């Protein structure tokens, strides 16, 4: 379990630094927009290109991936139906809330969890590819379409491929599929630039916490609690049922799918919400709640499901 606590400790420290920079007046609330834009348009594309260019694409067709994809689809439909019926009809809030209820923190928490809790880092690959190649284009395309302005059929079809994160992810998959070896003079600057992505996102998240308490009244608290409960509790339960009774996976794979489903919501959701100026507080609070809840949930899973 040391890897889990280490991963959470790293995230908490960088978020605290962001909060401290805001408290000291070094970075303003407007300044966090600059941090976010740099991460969205430069650092994140570089990081995601490198990660996917080195991925083993054979794992895409594994039963672990299929069980994870089915879990995400069921949880997303559940949240959308509940939120649409009980909370809001605003399409932007529905997109952000649904995404926050299923999009996992693979980069920051997933890797140490896979190594130290599951015992094999390969389980990060399928989820990372699923989120970046399938889920991110859907989320970003939907958010693009909700922006003001006239929409043509051509523009609608081209929206996902105009996004820098989606473009970089697609190029990374192409490199991995072709086995192309990138020269060092290409990889080295991308390594430096990509290394700034996660710190920038976490710092912007920390800055946003200054002056606003999580789960305040009038900030979509019911949406936050519903999305958090789905992500932290319902998703792992669905994953265990599907992996065990539908896909018939081996015990070690059942354990892997269940643990990965319990990962907290990714900071990317706050980045996307901020970028498109919709559902920012909902995304921020779901990240905060699920990050706190995931540690005890993972401990329970390790106790009950470990093969």
mmCIF file of C-alpha atoms in Angstrom:
data_model
loop_
_atom_site.group_PDB
_atom_site.id
_atom_site.type_symbol
_atom_site.label_atom_id
_atom_site.label_comp_id
_atom_site.label_asym_id
_atom_site.label_seq_id
_atom_site.Cartn_x
_atom_site.Cartn_y
_atom_site.Cartn_z
ATOM 1 C CA UNK A 1 0.000 0.000 0.000
ATOM 2 C CA UNK A 2 3.010 2.319 0.221
ATOM 3 C CA UNK A 3 2.674 3.189 -3.472
ATOM 4 C CA UNK A 4 -0.898 4.350 -3.025
ATOM 5 C CA UNK A 5 -0.016 6.660 -0.153
ATOM 6 C CA UNK A 6 3.073 7.905 -1.999
ATOM 7 C CA UNK A 7 1.041 8.768 -5.098
ATOM 8 C CA UNK A 8 -1.592 10.593 -3.085
ATOM 9 C CA UNK A 9 1.094 12.380 -1.082
ATOM 10 C CA UNK A 10 2.738 13.709 -4.235
ATOM 11 C CA UNK A 11 -0.568 15.011 -5.573
ATOM 12 C CA UNK A 12 -1.546 16.584 -2.242
ATOM 13 C CA UNK A 13 1.793 18.379 -1.926
ATOM 14 C CA UNK A 14 1.650 19.971 -5.393
ATOM 15 C CA UNK A 15 -2.003 20.987 -4.883
ATOM 16 C CA UNK A 16 -1.017 22.546 -1.551
ATOM 17 C CA UNK A 17 1.734 24.539 -3.269
ATOM 18 C CA UNK A 18 -0.855 25.891 -5.706
ATOM 19 C CA UNK A 19 -3.113 26.857 -2.821
ATOM 20 C CA UNK A 20 -0.154 28.488 -1.017
ATOM 21 C CA UNK A 21 0.848 30.492 -4.095
ATOM 22 C CA UNK A 22 -2.706 31.825 -4.248
ATOM 23 C CA UNK A 23 -2.828 32.528 -0.498
ATOM 24 C CA UNK A 24 0.425 34.512 -0.717
ATOM 25 C CA UNK A 25 -0.860 36.518 -3.674
ATOM 26 C CA UNK A 26 1.780 35.158 -6.048
ATOM 27 C CA UNK A 27 -0.734 33.550 -8.415
ATOM 28 C CA UNK A 28 -4.191 35.093 -8.827
ATOM 29 C CA UNK A 29 -7.387 33.319 -9.822
ATOM 30 C CA UNK A 30 -6.864 34.768 -13.291
ATOM 31 C CA UNK A 31 -3.327 33.383 -13.259
ATOM 32 C CA UNK A 32 -4.645 29.858 -12.971
ATOM 33 C CA UNK A 33 -6.156 30.297 -16.442
ATOM 34 C CA UNK A 34 -2.652 30.849 -17.805
ATOM 35 C CA UNK A 35 -1.418 27.688 -16.079
ATOM 36 C CA UNK A 36 -4.336 25.775 -17.533
ATOM 37 C CA UNK A 37 -3.870 27.069 -21.077
ATOM 38 C CA UNK A 38 -0.181 26.181 -21.106
ATOM 39 C CA UNK A 39 -1.039 22.676 -19.885
ATOM 40 C CA UNK A 40 -3.902 22.242 -22.362
ATOM 41 C CA UNK A 41 -2.210 23.526 -25.518
ATOM 42 C CA UNK A 42 1.444 22.560 -24.967
ATOM 43 C CA UNK A 43 2.453 20.390 -22.006
ATOM 44 C CA UNK A 44 -0.396 17.852 -21.999
ATOM 45 C CA UNK A 45 -0.187 17.091 -25.749
ATOM 46 C CA UNK A 46 3.566 16.493 -25.412
ATOM 47 C CA UNK A 47 3.084 14.158 -22.442
ATOM 48 C CA UNK A 48 0.260 12.174 -24.012
ATOM 49 C CA UNK A 49 2.093 11.762 -27.294
ATOM 50 C CA UNK A 50 5.104 10.272 -25.508
ATOM 51 C CA UNK A 51 3.026 7.969 -23.286
ATOM 52 C CA UNK A 52 0.990 6.536 -26.140
ATOM 53 C CA UNK A 53 3.916 6.280 -28.568
ATOM 54 C CA UNK A 54 5.527 3.825 -26.122
ATOM 55 C CA UNK A 55 2.398 1.797 -25.369
ATOM 56 C CA UNK A 56 1.923 -1.883 -26.216
ATOM 57 C CA UNK A 57 -1.211 -1.754 -28.352
ATOM 58 C CA UNK A 58 -1.865 -5.491 -28.030
ATOM 59 C CA UNK A 59 -3.337 -4.901 -24.585
ATOM 60 C CA UNK A 60 -6.184 -2.942 -26.185
ATOM 61 C CA UNK A 61 -7.905 -6.218 -27.045
ATOM 62 C CA UNK A 62 -7.608 -7.806 -23.604
ATOM 63 C CA UNK A 63 -10.566 -8.873 -21.457
ATOM 64 C CA UNK A 64 -9.409 -6.384 -18.830
ATOM 65 C CA UNK A 65 -9.990 -3.542 -21.258
ATOM 66 C CA UNK A 66 -13.404 -4.830 -22.305
ATOM 67 C CA UNK A 67 -14.566 -5.157 -18.698
ATOM 68 C CA UNK A 68 -13.265 -1.662 -17.918
ATOM 69 C CA UNK A 69 -14.961 -0.164 -20.968
ATOM 70 C CA UNK A 70 -18.290 -1.793 -20.083
ATOM 71 C CA UNK A 71 -17.995 -0.510 -16.509
ATOM 72 C CA UNK A 72 -17.393 3.038 -17.708
ATOM 73 C CA UNK A 73 -20.317 2.917 -20.143
ATOM 74 C CA UNK A 74 -22.776 1.681 -17.499
ATOM 75 C CA UNK A 75 -21.646 4.209 -14.879
ATOM 76 C CA UNK A 76 -21.790 7.081 -17.382
ATOM 77 C CA UNK A 77 -25.346 6.220 -18.430
ATOM 78 C CA UNK A 78 -26.379 5.932 -14.772
ATOM 79 C CA UNK A 79 -25.023 9.372 -13.879
ATOM 80 C CA UNK A 80 -26.428 11.075 -16.974
ATOM 81 C CA UNK A 81 -29.899 9.620 -16.355
ATOM 82 C CA UNK A 82 -29.887 10.530 -12.647
ATOM 83 C CA UNK A 83 -28.511 14.040 -13.200
ATOM 84 C CA UNK A 84 -30.836 14.759 -16.146
ATOM 85 C CA UNK A 85 -33.855 13.648 -14.121
ATOM 86 C CA UNK A 86 -33.011 15.161 -10.729
ATOM 87 C CA UNK A 87 -30.362 17.871 -10.984
ATOM 88 C CA UNK A 88 -29.920 19.781 -14.232
ATOM 89 C CA UNK A 89 -30.790 19.937 -17.899
ATOM 90 C CA UNK A 90 -27.785 22.091 -18.757
ATOM 91 C CA UNK A 91 -25.839 20.089 -21.378
ATOM 92 C CA UNK A 92 -22.445 21.460 -20.321
ATOM 93 C CA UNK A 93 -22.945 20.493 -16.683
ATOM 94 C CA UNK A 94 -24.190 17.078 -17.767
ATOM 95 C CA UNK A 95 -21.071 16.488 -19.884
ATOM 96 C CA UNK A 96 -18.716 17.558 -17.088
ATOM 97 C CA UNK A 97 -20.598 15.672 -14.368
ATOM 98 C CA UNK A 98 -20.827 12.476 -16.422
ATOM 99 C CA UNK A 99 -17.160 12.664 -17.366
ATOM 100 C CA UNK A 100 -16.078 13.328 -13.778
ATOM 101 C CA UNK A 101 -18.029 10.272 -12.615
ATOM 102 C CA UNK A 102 -16.052 7.871 -14.847
ATOM 103 C CA UNK A 103 -12.733 9.445 -15.961
ATOM 104 C CA UNK A 104 -9.958 8.028 -13.750
ATOM 105 C CA UNK A 105 -6.658 9.509 -12.575
ATOM 106 C CA UNK A 106 -4.486 7.055 -14.488
ATOM 107 C CA UNK A 107 -1.347 9.190 -14.767
ATOM 108 C CA UNK A 108 -0.847 10.255 -11.143
ATOM 109 C CA UNK A 109 -2.429 7.472 -9.113
ATOM 110 C CA UNK A 110 -2.924 4.654 -11.602
ATOM 111 C CA UNK A 111 0.755 3.842 -12.093
ATOM 112 C CA UNK A 112 1.749 3.483 -8.408
ATOM 113 C CA UNK A 113 -1.488 1.595 -7.764
ATOM 114 C CA UNK A 114 -0.771 -0.799 -10.639
ATOM 115 C CA UNK A 115 2.788 -1.387 -9.446
ATOM 116 C CA UNK A 116 2.365 -1.558 -5.680
ATOM 117 C CA UNK A 117 -1.239 -2.712 -5.210
ATOM 118 C CA UNK A 118 -1.927 -4.885 -8.264
ATOM 119 C CA UNK A 119 1.693 -5.849 -8.841
ATOM 120 C CA UNK A 120 1.908 -5.194 -12.592
ATOM 121 C CA UNK A 121 2.151 -1.869 -14.416
ATOM 122 C CA UNK A 122 0.650 -3.273 -17.633
ATOM 123 C CA UNK A 123 -2.890 -2.614 -16.377
ATOM 124 C CA UNK A 124 -2.346 1.128 -16.743
ATOM 125 C CA UNK A 125 -1.889 0.824 -20.509
ATOM 126 C CA UNK A 126 -5.382 -0.315 -21.524
ATOM 127 C CA UNK A 127 -7.141 2.285 -19.367
ATOM 128 C CA UNK A 128 -4.833 5.054 -20.542
ATOM 129 C CA UNK A 129 -5.428 4.241 -24.197
ATOM 130 C CA UNK A 130 -9.188 3.887 -23.636
ATOM 131 C CA UNK A 131 -9.415 7.271 -21.951
ATOM 132 C CA UNK A 132 -7.166 9.167 -24.331
ATOM 133 C CA UNK A 133 -8.162 7.610 -27.650
ATOM 134 C CA UNK A 134 -11.889 7.018 -27.031
ATOM 135 C CA UNK A 135 -13.163 8.978 -24.029
ATOM 136 C CA UNK A 136 -11.188 12.230 -24.376
ATOM 137 C CA UNK A 137 -12.261 12.833 -28.008
ATOM 138 C CA UNK A 138 -15.899 12.225 -27.046
ATOM 139 C CA UNK A 139 -15.757 14.578 -24.050
ATOM 140 C CA UNK A 140 -13.776 17.308 -25.809
ATOM 141 C CA UNK A 141 -15.861 17.007 -28.961
ATOM 142 C CA UNK A 142 -19.073 17.400 -26.944
ATOM 143 C CA UNK A 143 -17.695 20.432 -25.109
ATOM 144 C CA UNK A 144 -16.545 21.954 -28.391
ATOM 145 C CA UNK A 145 -20.000 21.537 -29.879
ATOM 146 C CA UNK A 146 -21.585 23.326 -26.913
ATOM 147 C CA UNK A 147 -19.561 26.484 -27.534
ATOM 148 C CA UNK A 148 -21.487 29.441 -29.018
ATOM 149 C CA UNK A 149 -21.491 30.015 -32.751
ATOM 150 C CA UNK A 150 -22.966 28.461 -35.847
ATOM 151 C CA UNK A 151 -22.150 24.801 -36.455
ATOM 152 C CA UNK A 152 -21.838 23.118 -39.833
ATOM 153 C CA UNK A 153 -21.761 19.378 -40.458
ATOM 154 C CA UNK A 154 -18.105 19.598 -41.500
ATOM 155 C CA UNK A 155 -17.217 21.570 -38.383
ATOM 156 C CA UNK A 156 -19.038 19.070 -36.150
ATOM 157 C CA UNK A 157 -17.211 16.131 -37.737
ATOM 158 C CA UNK A 158 -13.842 17.862 -37.495
ATOM 159 C CA UNK A 159 -14.185 19.172 -33.925
ATOM 160 C CA UNK A 160 -12.454 16.235 -32.161
ATOM 161 C CA UNK A 161 -9.455 16.192 -34.516
ATOM 162 C CA UNK A 162 -8.869 19.932 -34.072
ATOM 163 C CA UNK A 163 -8.141 19.529 -30.380
ATOM 164 C CA UNK A 164 -4.383 19.497 -29.510
ATOM 165 C CA UNK A 165 -4.782 16.738 -26.915
ATOM 166 C CA UNK A 166 -6.666 14.479 -29.321
ATOM 167 C CA UNK A 167 -4.213 15.177 -32.160
ATOM 168 C CA UNK A 168 -1.218 14.361 -29.965
ATOM 169 C CA UNK A 169 -2.861 11.179 -28.669
ATOM 170 C CA UNK A 170 -3.686 9.982 -32.189
ATOM 171 C CA UNK A 171 -0.140 10.631 -33.373
ATOM 172 C CA UNK A 172 1.199 8.707 -30.376
ATOM 173 C CA UNK A 173 -0.956 5.682 -31.276
ATOM 174 C CA UNK A 174 0.297 5.841 -34.878
ATOM 175 C CA UNK A 175 3.916 5.813 -33.697
ATOM 176 C CA UNK A 176 3.239 2.866 -31.381
ATOM 177 C CA UNK A 177 1.398 0.922 -34.086
ATOM 178 C CA UNK A 178 4.144 1.409 -36.676
ATOM 179 C CA UNK A 179 7.009 0.745 -34.267
ATOM 180 C CA UNK A 180 8.712 3.976 -35.296
ATOM 181 C CA UNK A 181 11.712 4.878 -33.150
ATOM 182 C CA UNK A 182 11.830 8.603 -32.519
ATOM 183 C CA UNK A 183 15.268 10.237 -32.502
ATOM 184 C CA UNK A 184 16.524 11.708 -29.247
ATOM 185 C CA UNK A 185 16.410 15.279 -30.549
ATOM 186 C CA UNK A 186 12.621 14.808 -30.942
ATOM 187 C CA UNK A 187 11.935 12.974 -27.682
ATOM 188 C CA UNK A 188 14.151 15.103 -25.418
ATOM 189 C CA UNK A 189 12.288 18.437 -25.785
ATOM 190 C CA UNK A 190 8.945 16.619 -25.595
ATOM 191 C CA UNK A 191 10.074 14.975 -22.337
ATOM 192 C CA UNK A 192 10.865 18.386 -20.853
ATOM 193 C CA UNK A 193 7.620 19.955 -22.046
ATOM 194 C CA UNK A 194 5.473 16.960 -21.118
ATOM 195 C CA UNK A 195 6.993 16.855 -17.643
ATOM 196 C CA UNK A 196 5.283 20.172 -16.899
ATOM 197 C CA UNK A 197 1.742 18.948 -17.686
ATOM 198 C CA UNK A 198 0.759 17.300 -14.403
ATOM 199 C CA UNK A 199 2.371 19.955 -12.146
ATOM 200 C CA UNK A 200 0.639 22.732 -14.081
ATOM 201 C CA UNK A 201 -2.761 21.039 -13.781
ATOM 202 C CA UNK A 202 -2.289 20.330 -10.078
ATOM 203 C CA UNK A 203 -1.084 23.864 -9.358
ATOM 204 C CA UNK A 204 -4.101 25.334 -11.165
ATOM 205 C CA UNK A 205 -6.342 23.030 -9.143
ATOM 206 C CA UNK A 206 -4.694 24.159 -5.903
ATOM 207 C CA UNK A 207 -5.110 27.823 -6.823
ATOM 208 C CA UNK A 208 -8.822 27.216 -7.421
ATOM 209 C CA UNK A 209 -9.284 25.952 -3.859
ATOM 210 C CA UNK A 210 -8.344 29.313 -2.366
ATOM 211 C CA UNK A 211 -11.385 31.279 -1.234
ATOM 212 C CA UNK A 212 -13.961 28.605 -2.029
ATOM 213 C CA UNK A 213 -14.757 25.639 0.174
ATOM 214 C CA UNK A 214 -15.639 22.323 -1.468
ATOM 215 C CA UNK A 215 -19.319 21.323 -1.368
ATOM 216 C CA UNK A 216 -20.626 24.814 -0.656
ATOM 217 C CA UNK A 217 -24.327 25.441 -1.104
ATOM 218 C CA UNK A 218 -25.335 26.645 -4.542
ATOM 219 C CA UNK A 219 -22.354 25.038 -6.294
ATOM 220 C CA UNK A 220 -23.982 21.823 -7.514
ATOM 221 C CA UNK A 221 -23.424 19.870 -4.327
ATOM 222 C CA UNK A 222 -25.949 17.168 -5.195
ATOM 223 C CA UNK A 223 -24.305 16.648 -8.575
ATOM 224 C CA UNK A 224 -20.902 16.419 -6.902
ATOM 225 C CA UNK A 225 -22.065 13.852 -4.358
ATOM 226 C CA UNK A 226 -23.813 11.744 -7.008
ATOM 227 C CA UNK A 227 -20.790 11.743 -9.331
ATOM 228 C CA UNK A 228 -18.424 11.040 -6.425
ATOM 229 C CA UNK A 229 -20.506 8.116 -5.145
ATOM 230 C CA UNK A 230 -20.637 6.601 -8.621
ATOM 231 C CA UNK A 231 -16.891 6.976 -9.161
ATOM 232 C CA UNK A 232 -15.700 5.849 -5.739
ATOM 233 C CA UNK A 233 -18.208 3.113 -4.836
ATOM 234 C CA UNK A 234 -20.575 2.129 -7.655
ATOM 235 C CA UNK A 235 -17.941 1.806 -10.396
ATOM 236 C CA UNK A 236 -15.746 -0.679 -8.485
ATOM 237 C CA UNK A 237 -18.841 -2.738 -7.662
ATOM 238 C CA UNK A 238 -19.939 -2.789 -11.314
ATOM 239 C CA UNK A 239 -16.398 -3.659 -12.395
ATOM 240 C CA UNK A 240 -16.229 -6.618 -10.007
ATOM 241 C CA UNK A 241 -19.598 -7.981 -11.158
ATOM 242 C CA UNK A 242 -18.769 -7.669 -14.858
ATOM 243 C CA UNK A 243 -15.241 -9.049 -14.558
ATOM 244 C CA UNK A 244 -16.406 -12.001 -12.460
ATOM 245 C CA UNK A 245 -19.768 -13.023 -13.900
ATOM 246 C CA UNK A 246 -19.926 -11.534 -17.422
ATOM 247 C CA UNK A 247 -16.358 -11.745 -18.738
ATOM 248 C CA UNK A 248 -15.209 -14.611 -16.507
ATOM 249 C CA UNK A 249 -11.755 -13.169 -15.941
ATOM 250 C CA UNK A 250 -9.081 -14.810 -13.840
ATOM 251 C CA UNK A 251 -8.984 -13.688 -10.182
ATOM 252 C CA UNK A 252 -5.897 -11.517 -10.673
ATOM 253 C CA UNK A 253 -7.588 -9.752 -13.590
ATOM 254 C CA UNK A 254 -10.808 -9.307 -11.615
ATOM 255 C CA UNK A 255 -8.749 -7.678 -8.890
ATOM 256 C CA UNK A 256 -6.996 -5.407 -11.393
ATOM 257 C CA UNK A 257 -10.229 -4.251 -13.047
ATOM 258 C CA UNK A 258 -11.858 -3.561 -9.663
ATOM 259 C CA UNK A 259 -8.908 -1.594 -8.288
ATOM 260 C CA UNK A 260 -8.509 0.487 -11.448
ATOM 261 C CA UNK A 261 -12.224 1.327 -11.349
ATOM 262 C CA UNK A 262 -11.734 2.753 -7.847
ATOM 263 C CA UNK A 263 -9.174 5.339 -8.967
ATOM 264 C CA UNK A 264 -10.232 8.932 -8.232
ATOM 265 C CA UNK A 265 -11.366 11.368 -10.896
ATOM 266 C CA UNK A 266 -8.524 12.756 -13.007
ATOM 267 C CA UNK A 267 -7.346 16.359 -12.772
ATOM 268 C CA UNK A 268 -7.927 16.494 -16.539
ATOM 269 C CA UNK A 269 -11.621 17.019 -15.810
ATOM 270 C CA UNK A 270 -10.944 20.307 -14.042
ATOM 271 C CA UNK A 271 -8.604 21.275 -16.869
ATOM 272 C CA UNK A 272 -11.316 20.607 -19.459
ATOM 273 C CA UNK A 273 -14.023 22.345 -17.405
ATOM 274 C CA UNK A 274 -11.823 25.409 -16.977
ATOM 275 C CA UNK A 275 -10.866 25.448 -20.632
ATOM 276 C CA UNK A 276 -14.527 25.438 -21.731
ATOM 277 C CA UNK A 277 -15.830 27.553 -18.831
ATOM 278 C CA UNK A 278 -18.482 25.068 -17.753
ATOM 279 C CA UNK A 279 -18.993 23.015 -14.591
ATOM 280 C CA UNK A 280 -15.645 24.066 -13.082
ATOM 281 C CA UNK A 281 -16.705 23.809 -9.436
ATOM 282 C CA UNK A 282 -18.416 20.467 -10.035
ATOM 283 C CA UNK A 283 -15.279 19.018 -11.625
ATOM 284 C CA UNK A 284 -13.036 20.444 -8.898
ATOM 285 C CA UNK A 285 -15.173 19.128 -6.032
ATOM 286 C CA UNK A 286 -15.614 15.652 -7.547
ATOM 287 C CA UNK A 287 -11.826 15.399 -7.903
ATOM 288 C CA UNK A 288 -11.402 16.479 -4.281
ATOM 289 C CA UNK A 289 -14.026 14.087 -2.859
ATOM 290 C CA UNK A 290 -13.011 11.040 -4.904
ATOM 291 C CA UNK A 291 -9.329 11.588 -4.159
ATOM 292 C CA UNK A 292 -10.076 11.438 -0.422
ATOM 293 C CA UNK A 293 -12.487 8.515 -0.765
ATOM 294 C CA UNK A 294 -10.316 6.335 -2.994
ATOM 295 C CA UNK A 295 -7.764 5.387 -0.321
ATOM 296 C CA UNK A 296 -10.206 3.621 2.049
ATOM 297 C CA UNK A 297 -12.094 2.145 -0.923
ATOM 298 C CA UNK A 298 -8.898 0.641 -2.359
ATOM 299 C CA UNK A 299 -7.949 -0.727 1.039
ATOM 300 C CA UNK A 300 -11.330 -2.473 1.278
ATOM 301 C CA UNK A 301 -10.955 -3.863 -2.256
ATOM 302 C CA UNK A 302 -7.467 -5.150 -1.457
ATOM 303 C CA UNK A 303 -8.881 -6.859 1.628
ATOM 304 C CA UNK A 304 -11.935 -8.413 -0.050
ATOM 305 C CA UNK A 305 -10.911 -9.107 -3.657
ATOM 306 C CA UNK A 306 -7.148 -9.726 -3.602
ATOM 307 C CA UNK A 307 -6.552 -13.185 -5.131
#
